[in-house]
Structure formats: C-alpha cells, structure tokens
Tab-separated table of C-alpha atoms in Angstrom:
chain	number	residue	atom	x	y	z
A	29	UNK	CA	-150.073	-22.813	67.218
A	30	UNK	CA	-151.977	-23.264	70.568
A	31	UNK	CA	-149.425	-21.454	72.414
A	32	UNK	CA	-149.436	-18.560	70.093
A	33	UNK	CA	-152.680	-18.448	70.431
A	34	UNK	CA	-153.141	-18.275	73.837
A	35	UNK	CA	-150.279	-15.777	73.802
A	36	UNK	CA	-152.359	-13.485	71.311
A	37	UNK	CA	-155.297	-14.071	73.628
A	38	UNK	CA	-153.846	-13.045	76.400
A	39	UNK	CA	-152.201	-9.650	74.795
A	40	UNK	CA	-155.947	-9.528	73.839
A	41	UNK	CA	-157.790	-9.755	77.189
A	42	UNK	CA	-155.073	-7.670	78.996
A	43	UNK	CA	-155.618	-4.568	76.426
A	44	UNK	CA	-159.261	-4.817	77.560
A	45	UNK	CA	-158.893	-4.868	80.984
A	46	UNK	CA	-156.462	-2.049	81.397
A	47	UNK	CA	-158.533	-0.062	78.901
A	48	UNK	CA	-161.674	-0.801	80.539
A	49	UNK	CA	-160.372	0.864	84.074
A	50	UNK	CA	-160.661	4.594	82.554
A	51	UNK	CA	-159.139	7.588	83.861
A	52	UNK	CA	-156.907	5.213	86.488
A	53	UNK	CA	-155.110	3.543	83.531
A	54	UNK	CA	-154.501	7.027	81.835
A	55	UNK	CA	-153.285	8.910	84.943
A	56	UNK	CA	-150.749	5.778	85.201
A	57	UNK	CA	-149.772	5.866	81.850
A	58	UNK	CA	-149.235	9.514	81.832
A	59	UNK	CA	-146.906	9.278	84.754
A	60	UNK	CA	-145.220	6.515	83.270
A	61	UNK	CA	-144.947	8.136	79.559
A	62	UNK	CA	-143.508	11.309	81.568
A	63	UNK	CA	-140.768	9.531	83.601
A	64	UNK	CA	-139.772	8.238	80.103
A	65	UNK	CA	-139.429	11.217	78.161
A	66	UNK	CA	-137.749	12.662	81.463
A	67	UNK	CA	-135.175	10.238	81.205
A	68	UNK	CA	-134.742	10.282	77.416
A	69	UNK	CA	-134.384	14.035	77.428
A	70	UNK	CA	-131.786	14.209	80.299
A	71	UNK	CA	-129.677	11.685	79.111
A	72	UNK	CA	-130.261	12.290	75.285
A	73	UNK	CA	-128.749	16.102	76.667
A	74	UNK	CA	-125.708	14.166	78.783
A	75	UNK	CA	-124.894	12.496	75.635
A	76	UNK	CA	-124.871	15.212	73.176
A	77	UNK	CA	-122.756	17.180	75.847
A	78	UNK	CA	-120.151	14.445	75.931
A	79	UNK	CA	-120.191	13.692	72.529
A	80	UNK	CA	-119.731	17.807	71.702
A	81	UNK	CA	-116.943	17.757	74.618
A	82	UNK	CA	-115.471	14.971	73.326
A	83	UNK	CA	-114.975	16.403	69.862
A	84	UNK	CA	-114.210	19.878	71.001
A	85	UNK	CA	-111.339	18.328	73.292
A	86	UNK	CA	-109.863	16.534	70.569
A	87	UNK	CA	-109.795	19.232	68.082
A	88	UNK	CA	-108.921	21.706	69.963
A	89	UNK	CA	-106.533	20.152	72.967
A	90	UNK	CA	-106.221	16.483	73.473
A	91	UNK	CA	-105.391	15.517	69.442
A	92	UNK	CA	-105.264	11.707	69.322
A	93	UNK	CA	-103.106	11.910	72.610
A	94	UNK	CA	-99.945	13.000	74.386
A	95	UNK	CA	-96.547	12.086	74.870
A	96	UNK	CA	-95.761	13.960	78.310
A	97	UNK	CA	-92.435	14.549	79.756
A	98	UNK	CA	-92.259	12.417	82.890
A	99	UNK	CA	-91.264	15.454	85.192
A	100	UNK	CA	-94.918	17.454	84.056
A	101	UNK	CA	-97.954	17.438	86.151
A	102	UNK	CA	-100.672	19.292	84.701
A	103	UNK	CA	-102.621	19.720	87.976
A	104	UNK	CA	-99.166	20.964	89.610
A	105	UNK	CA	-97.687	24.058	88.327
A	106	UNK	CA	-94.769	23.857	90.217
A	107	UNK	CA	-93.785	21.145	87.429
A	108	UNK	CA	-93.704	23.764	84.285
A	109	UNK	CA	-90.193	24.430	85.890
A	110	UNK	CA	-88.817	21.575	85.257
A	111	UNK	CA	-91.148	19.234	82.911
A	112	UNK	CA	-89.823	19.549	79.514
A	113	UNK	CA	-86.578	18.054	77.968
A	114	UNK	CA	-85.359	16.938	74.680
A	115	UNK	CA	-87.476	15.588	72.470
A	116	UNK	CA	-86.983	12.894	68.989
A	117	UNK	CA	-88.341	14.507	66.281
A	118	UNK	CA	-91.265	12.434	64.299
A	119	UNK	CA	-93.560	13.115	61.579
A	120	UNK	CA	-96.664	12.232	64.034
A	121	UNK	CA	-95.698	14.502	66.927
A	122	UNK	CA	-96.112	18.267	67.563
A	123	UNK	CA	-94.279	20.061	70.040
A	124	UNK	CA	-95.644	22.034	73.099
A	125	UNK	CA	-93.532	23.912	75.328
A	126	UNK	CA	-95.147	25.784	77.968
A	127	UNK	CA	-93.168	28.466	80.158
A	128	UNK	CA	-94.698	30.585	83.446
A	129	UNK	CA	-94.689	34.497	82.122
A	130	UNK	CA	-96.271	37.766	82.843
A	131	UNK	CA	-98.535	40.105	81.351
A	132	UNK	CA	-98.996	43.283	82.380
A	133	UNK	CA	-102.585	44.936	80.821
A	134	UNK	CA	-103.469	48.262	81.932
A	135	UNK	CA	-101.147	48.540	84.541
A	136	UNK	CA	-101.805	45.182	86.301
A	137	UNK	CA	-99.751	42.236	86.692
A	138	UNK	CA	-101.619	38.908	85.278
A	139	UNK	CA	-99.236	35.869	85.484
A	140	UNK	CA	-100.014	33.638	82.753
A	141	UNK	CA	-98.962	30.774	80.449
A	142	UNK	CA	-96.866	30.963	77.339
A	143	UNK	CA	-97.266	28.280	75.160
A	144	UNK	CA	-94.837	27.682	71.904
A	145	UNK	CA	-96.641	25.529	69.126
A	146	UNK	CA	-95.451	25.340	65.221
A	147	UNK	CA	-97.142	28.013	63.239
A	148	UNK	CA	-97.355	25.521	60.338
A	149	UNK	CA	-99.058	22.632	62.503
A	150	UNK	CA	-102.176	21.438	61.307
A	151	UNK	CA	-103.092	18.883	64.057
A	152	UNK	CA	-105.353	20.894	66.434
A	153	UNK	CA	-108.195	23.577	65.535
A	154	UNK	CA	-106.059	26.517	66.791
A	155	UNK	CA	-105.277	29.438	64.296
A	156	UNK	CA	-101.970	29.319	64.215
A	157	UNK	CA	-101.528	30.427	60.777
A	158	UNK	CA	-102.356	33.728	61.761
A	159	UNK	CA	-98.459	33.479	63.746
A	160	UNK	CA	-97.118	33.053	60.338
A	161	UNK	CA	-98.716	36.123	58.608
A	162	UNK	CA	-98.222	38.525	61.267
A	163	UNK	CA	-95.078	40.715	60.581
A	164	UNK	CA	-95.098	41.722	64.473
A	165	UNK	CA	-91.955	41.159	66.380
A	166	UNK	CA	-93.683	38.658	68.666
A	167	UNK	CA	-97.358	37.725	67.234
A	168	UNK	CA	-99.542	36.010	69.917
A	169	UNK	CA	-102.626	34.073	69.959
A	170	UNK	CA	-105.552	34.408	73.115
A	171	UNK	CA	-108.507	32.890	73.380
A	172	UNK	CA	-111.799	35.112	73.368
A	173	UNK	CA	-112.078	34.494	77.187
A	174	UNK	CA	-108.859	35.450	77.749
A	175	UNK	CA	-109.127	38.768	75.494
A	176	UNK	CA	-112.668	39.554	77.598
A	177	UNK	CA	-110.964	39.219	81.178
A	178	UNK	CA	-107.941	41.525	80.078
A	179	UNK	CA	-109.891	43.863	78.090
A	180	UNK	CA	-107.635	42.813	74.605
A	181	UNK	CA	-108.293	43.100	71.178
A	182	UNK	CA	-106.726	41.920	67.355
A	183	UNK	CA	-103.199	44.282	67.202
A	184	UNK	CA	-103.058	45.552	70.707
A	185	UNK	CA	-99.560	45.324	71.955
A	186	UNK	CA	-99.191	44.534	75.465
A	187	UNK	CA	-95.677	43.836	78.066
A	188	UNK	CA	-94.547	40.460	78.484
A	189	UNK	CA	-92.214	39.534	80.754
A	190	UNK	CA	-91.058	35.821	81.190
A	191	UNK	CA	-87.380	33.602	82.713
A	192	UNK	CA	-85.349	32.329	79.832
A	193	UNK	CA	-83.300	28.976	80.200
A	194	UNK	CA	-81.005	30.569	82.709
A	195	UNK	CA	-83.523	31.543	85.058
A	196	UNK	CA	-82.950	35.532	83.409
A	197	UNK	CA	-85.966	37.652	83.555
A	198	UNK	CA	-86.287	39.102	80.169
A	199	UNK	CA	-88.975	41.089	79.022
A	200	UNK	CA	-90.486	42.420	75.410
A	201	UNK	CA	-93.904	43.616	74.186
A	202	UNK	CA	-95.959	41.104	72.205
A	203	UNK	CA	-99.012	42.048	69.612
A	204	UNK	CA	-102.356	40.059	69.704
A	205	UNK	CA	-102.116	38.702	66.307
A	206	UNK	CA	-105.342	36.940	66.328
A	207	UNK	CA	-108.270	35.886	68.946
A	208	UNK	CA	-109.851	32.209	68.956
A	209	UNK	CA	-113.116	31.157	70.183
A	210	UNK	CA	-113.761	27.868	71.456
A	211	UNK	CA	-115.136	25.720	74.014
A	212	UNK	CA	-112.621	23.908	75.813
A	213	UNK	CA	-111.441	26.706	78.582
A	214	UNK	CA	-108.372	24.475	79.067
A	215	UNK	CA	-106.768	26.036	76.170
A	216	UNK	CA	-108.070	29.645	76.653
A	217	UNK	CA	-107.764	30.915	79.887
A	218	UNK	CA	-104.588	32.497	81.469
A	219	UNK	CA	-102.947	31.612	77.993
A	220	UNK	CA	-101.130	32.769	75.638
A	221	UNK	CA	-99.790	31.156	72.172
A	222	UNK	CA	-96.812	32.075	70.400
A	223	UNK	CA	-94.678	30.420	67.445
A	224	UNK	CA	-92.563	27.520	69.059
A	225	UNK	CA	-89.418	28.902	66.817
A	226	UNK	CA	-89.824	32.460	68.355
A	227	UNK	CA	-90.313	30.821	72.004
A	228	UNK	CA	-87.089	28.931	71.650
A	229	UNK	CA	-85.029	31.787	70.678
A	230	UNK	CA	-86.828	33.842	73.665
A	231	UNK	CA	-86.068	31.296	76.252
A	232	UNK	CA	-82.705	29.651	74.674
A	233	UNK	CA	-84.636	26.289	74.432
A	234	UNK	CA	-83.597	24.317	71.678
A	235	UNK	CA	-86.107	21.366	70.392
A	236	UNK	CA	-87.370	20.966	73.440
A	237	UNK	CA	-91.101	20.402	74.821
A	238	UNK	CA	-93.291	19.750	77.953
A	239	UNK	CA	-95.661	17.517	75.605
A	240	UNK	CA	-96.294	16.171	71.967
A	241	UNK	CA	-99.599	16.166	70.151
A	242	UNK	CA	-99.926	13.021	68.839
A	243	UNK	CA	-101.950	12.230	65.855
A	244	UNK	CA	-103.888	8.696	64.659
A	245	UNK	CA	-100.746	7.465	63.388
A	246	UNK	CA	-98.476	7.132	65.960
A	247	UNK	CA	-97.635	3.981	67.397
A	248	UNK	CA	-95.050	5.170	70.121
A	249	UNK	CA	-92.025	4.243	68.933
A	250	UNK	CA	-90.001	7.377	69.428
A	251	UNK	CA	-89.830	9.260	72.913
A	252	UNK	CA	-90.034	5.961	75.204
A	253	UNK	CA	-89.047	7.486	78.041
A	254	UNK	CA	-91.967	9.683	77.771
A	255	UNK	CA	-95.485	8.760	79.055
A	256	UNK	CA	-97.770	8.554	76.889
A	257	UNK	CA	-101.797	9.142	77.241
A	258	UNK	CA	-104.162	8.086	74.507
A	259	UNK	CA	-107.238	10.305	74.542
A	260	UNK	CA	-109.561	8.089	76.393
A	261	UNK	CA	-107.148	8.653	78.950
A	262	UNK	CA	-106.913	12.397	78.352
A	263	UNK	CA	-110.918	12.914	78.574
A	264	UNK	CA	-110.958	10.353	81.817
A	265	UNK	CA	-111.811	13.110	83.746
A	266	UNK	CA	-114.793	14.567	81.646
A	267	UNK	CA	-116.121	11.366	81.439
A	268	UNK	CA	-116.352	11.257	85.290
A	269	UNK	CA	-117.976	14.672	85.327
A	270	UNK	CA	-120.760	13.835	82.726
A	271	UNK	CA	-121.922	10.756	84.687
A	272	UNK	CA	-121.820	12.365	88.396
A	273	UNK	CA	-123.941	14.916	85.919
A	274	UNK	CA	-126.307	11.964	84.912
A	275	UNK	CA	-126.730	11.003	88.562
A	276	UNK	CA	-127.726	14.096	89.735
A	277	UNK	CA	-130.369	14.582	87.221
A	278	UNK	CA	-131.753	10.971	87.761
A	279	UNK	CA	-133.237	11.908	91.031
A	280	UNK	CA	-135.998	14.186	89.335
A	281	UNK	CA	-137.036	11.231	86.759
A	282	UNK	CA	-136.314	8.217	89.787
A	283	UNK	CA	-139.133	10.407	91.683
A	284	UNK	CA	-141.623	10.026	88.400
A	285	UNK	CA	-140.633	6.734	87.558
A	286	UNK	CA	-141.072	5.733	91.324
A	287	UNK	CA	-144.628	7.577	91.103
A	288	UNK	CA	-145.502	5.826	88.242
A	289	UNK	CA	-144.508	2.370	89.613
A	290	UNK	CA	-146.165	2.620	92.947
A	291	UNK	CA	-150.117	3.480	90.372
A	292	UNK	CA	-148.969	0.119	88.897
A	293	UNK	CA	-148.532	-2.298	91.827
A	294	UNK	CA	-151.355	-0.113	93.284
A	295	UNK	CA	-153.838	-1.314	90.308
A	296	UNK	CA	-152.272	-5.192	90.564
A	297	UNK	CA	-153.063	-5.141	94.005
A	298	UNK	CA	-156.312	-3.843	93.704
A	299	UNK	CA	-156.913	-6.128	90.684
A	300	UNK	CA	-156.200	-9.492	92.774
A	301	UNK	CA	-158.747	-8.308	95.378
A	302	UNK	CA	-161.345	-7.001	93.823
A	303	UNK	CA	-161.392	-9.051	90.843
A	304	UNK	CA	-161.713	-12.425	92.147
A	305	UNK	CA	-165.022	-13.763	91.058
A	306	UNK	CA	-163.098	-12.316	87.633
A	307	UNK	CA	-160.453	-14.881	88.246
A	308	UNK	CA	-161.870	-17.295	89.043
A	309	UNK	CA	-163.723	-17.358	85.982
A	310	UNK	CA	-160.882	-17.944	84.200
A	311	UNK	CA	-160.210	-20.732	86.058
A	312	UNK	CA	-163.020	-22.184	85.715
A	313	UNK	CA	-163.253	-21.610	81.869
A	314	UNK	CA	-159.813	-23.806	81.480
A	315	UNK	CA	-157.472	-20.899	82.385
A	316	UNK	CA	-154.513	-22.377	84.527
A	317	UNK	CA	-153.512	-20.425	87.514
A	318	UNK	CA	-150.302	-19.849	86.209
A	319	UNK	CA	-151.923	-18.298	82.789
A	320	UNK	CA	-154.247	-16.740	84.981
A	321	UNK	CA	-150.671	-14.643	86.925
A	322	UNK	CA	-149.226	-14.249	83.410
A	323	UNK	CA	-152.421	-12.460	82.130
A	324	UNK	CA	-152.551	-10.135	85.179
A	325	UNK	CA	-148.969	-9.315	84.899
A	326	UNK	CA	-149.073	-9.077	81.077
A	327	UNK	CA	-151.675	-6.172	82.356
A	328	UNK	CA	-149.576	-4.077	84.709
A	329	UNK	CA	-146.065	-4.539	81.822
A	330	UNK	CA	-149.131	-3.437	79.150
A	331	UNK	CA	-148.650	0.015	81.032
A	332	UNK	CA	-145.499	0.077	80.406
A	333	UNK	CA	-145.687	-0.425	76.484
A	334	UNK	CA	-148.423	1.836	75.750
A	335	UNK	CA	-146.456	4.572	78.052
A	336	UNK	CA	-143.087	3.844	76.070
A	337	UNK	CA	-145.431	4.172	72.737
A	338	UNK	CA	-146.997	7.780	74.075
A	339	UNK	CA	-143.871	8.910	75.137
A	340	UNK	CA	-141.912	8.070	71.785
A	341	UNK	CA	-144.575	10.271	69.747
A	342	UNK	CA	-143.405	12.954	72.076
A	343	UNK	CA	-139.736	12.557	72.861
A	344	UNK	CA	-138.616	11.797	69.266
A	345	UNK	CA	-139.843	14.438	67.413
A	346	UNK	CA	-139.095	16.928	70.978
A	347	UNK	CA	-135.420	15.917	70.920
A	348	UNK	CA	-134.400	15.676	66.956
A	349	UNK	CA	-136.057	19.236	67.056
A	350	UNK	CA	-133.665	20.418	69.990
A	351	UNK	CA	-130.996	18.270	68.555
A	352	UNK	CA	-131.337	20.378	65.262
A	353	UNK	CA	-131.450	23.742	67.195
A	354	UNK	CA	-129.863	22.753	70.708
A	355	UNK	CA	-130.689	24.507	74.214
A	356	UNK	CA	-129.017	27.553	75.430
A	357	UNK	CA	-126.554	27.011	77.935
A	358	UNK	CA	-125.732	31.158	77.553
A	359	UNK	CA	-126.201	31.826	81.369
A	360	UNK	CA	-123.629	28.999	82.517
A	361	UNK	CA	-120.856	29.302	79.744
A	362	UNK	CA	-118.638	31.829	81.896
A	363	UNK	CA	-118.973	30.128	84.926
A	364	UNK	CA	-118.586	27.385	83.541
A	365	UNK	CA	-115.550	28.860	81.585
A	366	UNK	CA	-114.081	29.802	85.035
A	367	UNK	CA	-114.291	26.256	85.997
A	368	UNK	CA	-112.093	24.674	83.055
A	369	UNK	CA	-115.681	22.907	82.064
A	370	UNK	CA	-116.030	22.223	78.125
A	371	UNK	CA	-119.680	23.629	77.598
A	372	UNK	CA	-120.717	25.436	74.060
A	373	UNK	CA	-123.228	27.870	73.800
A	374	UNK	CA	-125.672	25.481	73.188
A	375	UNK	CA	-125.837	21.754	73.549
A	376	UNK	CA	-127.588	19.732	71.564
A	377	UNK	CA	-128.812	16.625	72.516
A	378	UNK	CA	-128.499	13.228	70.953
A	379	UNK	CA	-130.735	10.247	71.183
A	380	UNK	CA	-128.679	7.057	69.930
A	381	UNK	CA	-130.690	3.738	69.202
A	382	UNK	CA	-128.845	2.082	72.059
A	383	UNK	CA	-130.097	4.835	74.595
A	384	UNK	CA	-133.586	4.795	73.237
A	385	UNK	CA	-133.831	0.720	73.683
A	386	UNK	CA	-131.889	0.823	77.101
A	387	UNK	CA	-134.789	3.032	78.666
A	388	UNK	CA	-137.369	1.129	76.630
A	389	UNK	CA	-135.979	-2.162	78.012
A	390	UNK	CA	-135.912	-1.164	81.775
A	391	UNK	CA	-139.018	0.739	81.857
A	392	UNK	CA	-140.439	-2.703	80.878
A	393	UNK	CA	-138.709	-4.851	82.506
A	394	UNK	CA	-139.105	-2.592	86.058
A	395	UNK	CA	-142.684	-2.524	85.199
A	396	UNK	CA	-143.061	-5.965	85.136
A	397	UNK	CA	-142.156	-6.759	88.130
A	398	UNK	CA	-143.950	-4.483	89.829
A	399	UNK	CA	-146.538	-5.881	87.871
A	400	UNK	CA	-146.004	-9.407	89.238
A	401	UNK	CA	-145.300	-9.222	92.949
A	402	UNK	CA	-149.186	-8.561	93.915
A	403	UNK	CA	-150.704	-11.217	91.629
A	404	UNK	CA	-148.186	-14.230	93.110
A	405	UNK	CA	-150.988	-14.648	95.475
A	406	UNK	CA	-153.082	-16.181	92.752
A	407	UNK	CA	-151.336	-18.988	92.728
A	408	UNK	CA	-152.630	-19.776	96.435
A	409	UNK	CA	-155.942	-19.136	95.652
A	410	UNK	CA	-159.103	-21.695	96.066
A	411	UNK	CA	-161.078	-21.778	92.740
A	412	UNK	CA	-164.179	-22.198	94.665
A	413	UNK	CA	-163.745	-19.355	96.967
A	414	UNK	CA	-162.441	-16.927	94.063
A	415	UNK	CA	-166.025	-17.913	92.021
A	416	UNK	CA	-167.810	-16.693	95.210
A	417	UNK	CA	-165.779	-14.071	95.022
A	418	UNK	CA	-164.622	-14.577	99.133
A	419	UNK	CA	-160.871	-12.959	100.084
C-alpha cells in the first residue's frame, strides 16, 4: 500500500510541476502531440495503401498465387517466347497464356500483350463474362488505361496481328467487347484479354499456359514441375515499396519528434539546476535520491502522456473521418499508372490498434529517456549543498 502510494504521489507532484512551468510545458507538448499525429497520419495512410494494394492485387492479379512455368520471367520479356508448356488440369487452377502481338490504332503500331483467360472463370475481378456474350468474331477486354492511351472505346474494332505456334504471323481484327477499370496497372497497360479457347485456336496452342491462378484451395499437388508463388511472395515487391515509402516520410515527423525531444531534456536539464533547493527538499522531507530521479523523470515521460492524450483527441477522429472519405491521390494516379504502381483514386487510411499502441509505446518510452539522462546527476548530489541551493 506504501508503494502505491508513493507511486500515486509521485504521478501527483509531477502533474504539478510540469503544469506549474506555463507556456514552456505547452509549447513542448504541442510539439510532441504534433510529431504524434504526424506519425499516426503517415503511417495510418501507408497502411491503408497496402492494405487497398493488397486487396486490389489479389482480386484483380495475384489470386491466392501462381503456378509459373519454370522457363517465364515476368521482368524478362524475352521469356513469353518460350515460358508456357503443358499444363494438368485441376479444379483449383486457371489458365493464363500470354503471347507478344500487335495492335495497330489509328495507323500506329503498338506492340502489346495478348492474354487468353476462361470466359467462365470466376477467380479474379476481371469481366470476363462480357467474352462470353459478345457475338464478335474475336471479343477483347482492355483496361480503361489502356483504352485512354489508344484512344478505344466499347465495340471499336481494331487490327491485331500476332505469331501462332509455328512462329506464322497471322493477323485478324478484334472488337473491344468491354473496358475494365481498376487499380493494379499490372493488368491494364499494354494488354489485351481474350477468351483462352479463342487464343488457342488462334495460336494452335492446345491446354497450354505461361501461369495458373491458384485459388485458397490448392495444395500443389498437380503441376510439380512448376514453381509455385503464394501471394506473400507475389506482393514481395509492393511490400518493399510501401516501407522505402514509410522511410521517406519519417524524416518530416523524426525532425518534430527530434524537436520535441530536445524541449524535454532541455526542461530536465534546466530542472536539475535550477531547482535544487527544490530537491533538496525532498530529500530532506524523507524523499530518497533515487525517488527523488524517478519523480523528475516521471516529469519529463508526463510530457509524453499528456501529448499522446492531445494528440489522440485529434488524430482519431482526423483519420476515421479520412478513412471514411479517403484523400485524393487524382494528380499521381497516371504517373503512377505509368509506373506499374497499385494506387486508387483515393486512399484511405487505416489506424489499427497495434499501430496506435506502437507509436504510443515509443513516444513514451523515447521520452523517458530523454527524460532521465539530465537528472542522473541527482544521484551525486550533496543534500546540504542542494538545500543551499549551491551547483
């Protein structure tokens, strides 16, 4: 019970203090309060990003994973050639074969990729229905940036010319059956989707595939000579570009929370030498000097809880609101497009518990040891002296 109460007391004494010091202790908790809604609104915006590009990717490209002919590289298109083979047939795959073709919109040559999915496949978000209702000779599916670039609309018909098994150029006109909009670029740009039973007949390639979608199911049993990627693997990548995205941005809040920090060990330091007759008091009234250092720390970490407090009444409400309408990312979407980066229109950012009490706990914990490296030298101090008040 003593020690509880000598905790309380303290809690008690260091409230006072801090509050007593006026405008210093609110310009330092303001600082403070600010670095931590900086870094709760730049990473709450990092995570909703990843978590959007995470879903987006899965939908849309990545399913639950791949099963990749061993002779494809995705980052080398000289492998589209030669990466796909034979495939065994199972209920939890879906066949991709992608072929290097030609488009030729108003008059200009646009190389491209055609990609042959089933029309009746339900395992990614593209609209591939639309393949099965068109009565066109060759439907096709683009993706809105794709349309945009090559100036393409719903029932145009346009050339296509593309090298069947044999390494014959063939050539036929295809009709834009339907247009897609989405975020992952991957899927859109230079693209072009057609019904995987029309591509075989066009290029003489019978069940065969550069990849497999794979759904939650499979447990790769079939295709073992295949490599397959689960889609933690798959999203490796966009995982590395969200946190070189998090480091960048931690240089603006590092500079407030390092502003913030310095006012803190600046008020300990000033505290231990201009408050000695103050602590020596203490001593004198039964206060040991190690309760004496744990009071005067407990005062620079207080800082640090009433900033966390002031900045929670302002970053909660601040980010469920933009989490409920999301920022505008409008001006970067078609570079970012350009890039192959998986950015919406808007992202909208997403505060988890675990986030909120990671920044909670370092703020703290930083704070209090800033908080104690001035006030060791009370431990060194002469009672006597400190009562006179002498440096």
């Amino acid at each position: 019970m003593d020690t509880l109460y000598n905790i309380g007391l303290s809690f008690r004494l260091a409230f006072r203090n801090i509050i007593s010091s006026g405008l210093r202790t609110w310009l330092t908790i303001t600082t403070l309060s600010l670095a931590f809604v900086m870094i709760l609104f730049f990473n709450s915006m990092y995570t909703g990003w990843e978590y959007q590009g995470i879903r987006d990717q899965v939908n849309w490209e990545f399913a639950q994973g791949q099963v990749i002919h061993p002779d494809y590289d995705k980052l080398d298109p000289f492998t589209i050639e030669s990466g796909h083979g034979k495939y065994e047939k199972d209920a939890h795959l879906t066949p991709v074969l992608i072929r290097q073709a030609n488009i030729y919109p108003d008059g200009r040559m646009v190389p491209i990729l055609l990609k042959g999915i089933p029309a009746d496949q339900q395992i990614v978000e593209l609209p591939t229905q639309l393949l099965k209702e068109s009565k066109a000779n060759i439907p096709a599916l683009i993706g809105l940036g794709m349309a945009q670039d090559n100036n393409l609309k719903v029932g145009d018909t346009i050339l296509m010319r593309w090298k069947d098994k044999n390494g014959t150029f063939d050539a036929q006109n295809i009709t834009i059956a339907g247009i897609f909009e989405t975020n992952v670029p991957t899927i859109d740009a230079g693209q072009i989707w057609i019904d995987l039973n029309r591509m075989n007949q066009l290029t003489g390639l019978q069940q065969e595939a550069t990849y497999l979608l794979a759904d939650a199911e499979y447990n790769q049993t079939t295709n073992a000579s295949w490599n397959y990627q689960d889609k933690e693997a798959l999203l490796k990548e966009f995982y590395e570009l969200i946190e070189l995205k998090r480091g960048g941005s931690s240089f603006l809040y590092g500079i407030l929370m390092l502003i913030a920090l310095i006012a803190i060990f600046d008020s300990q330091v000033f505290s231990v030498f201009k408050r000695q007759k103050e602590i020596g008091t203490y001593i004198a009234l039964g206060f040991t000097k190690k309760r004496v250092t744990f009071l005067f720390t407990l005062e620079g970490t207080m800082y640090a809880f009433i900033a966390t407090v002031v900045g929670s009444i302002i970053a909660i409400p601040l980010l469920s609101w933009l989490h409920e309408v999301g920022i505008p990312m409008t001006s970067n979407v078609d570079q970012s497009r350009k890039m192959g980066i998986t950015v919406g229109e808007y992202i909208y950012p997403l505060l988890t518990p675990e986030l909120f009490s990671k920044t909670v706990f370092w703020v703290v914990i930083l704070s209090a040891v800033i908080s104690y490296l001035p006030v060791r030298k009370i431990a060194k101090m002469n009672t006597v002296d400190a009562l006179k008040g002498k440096k």
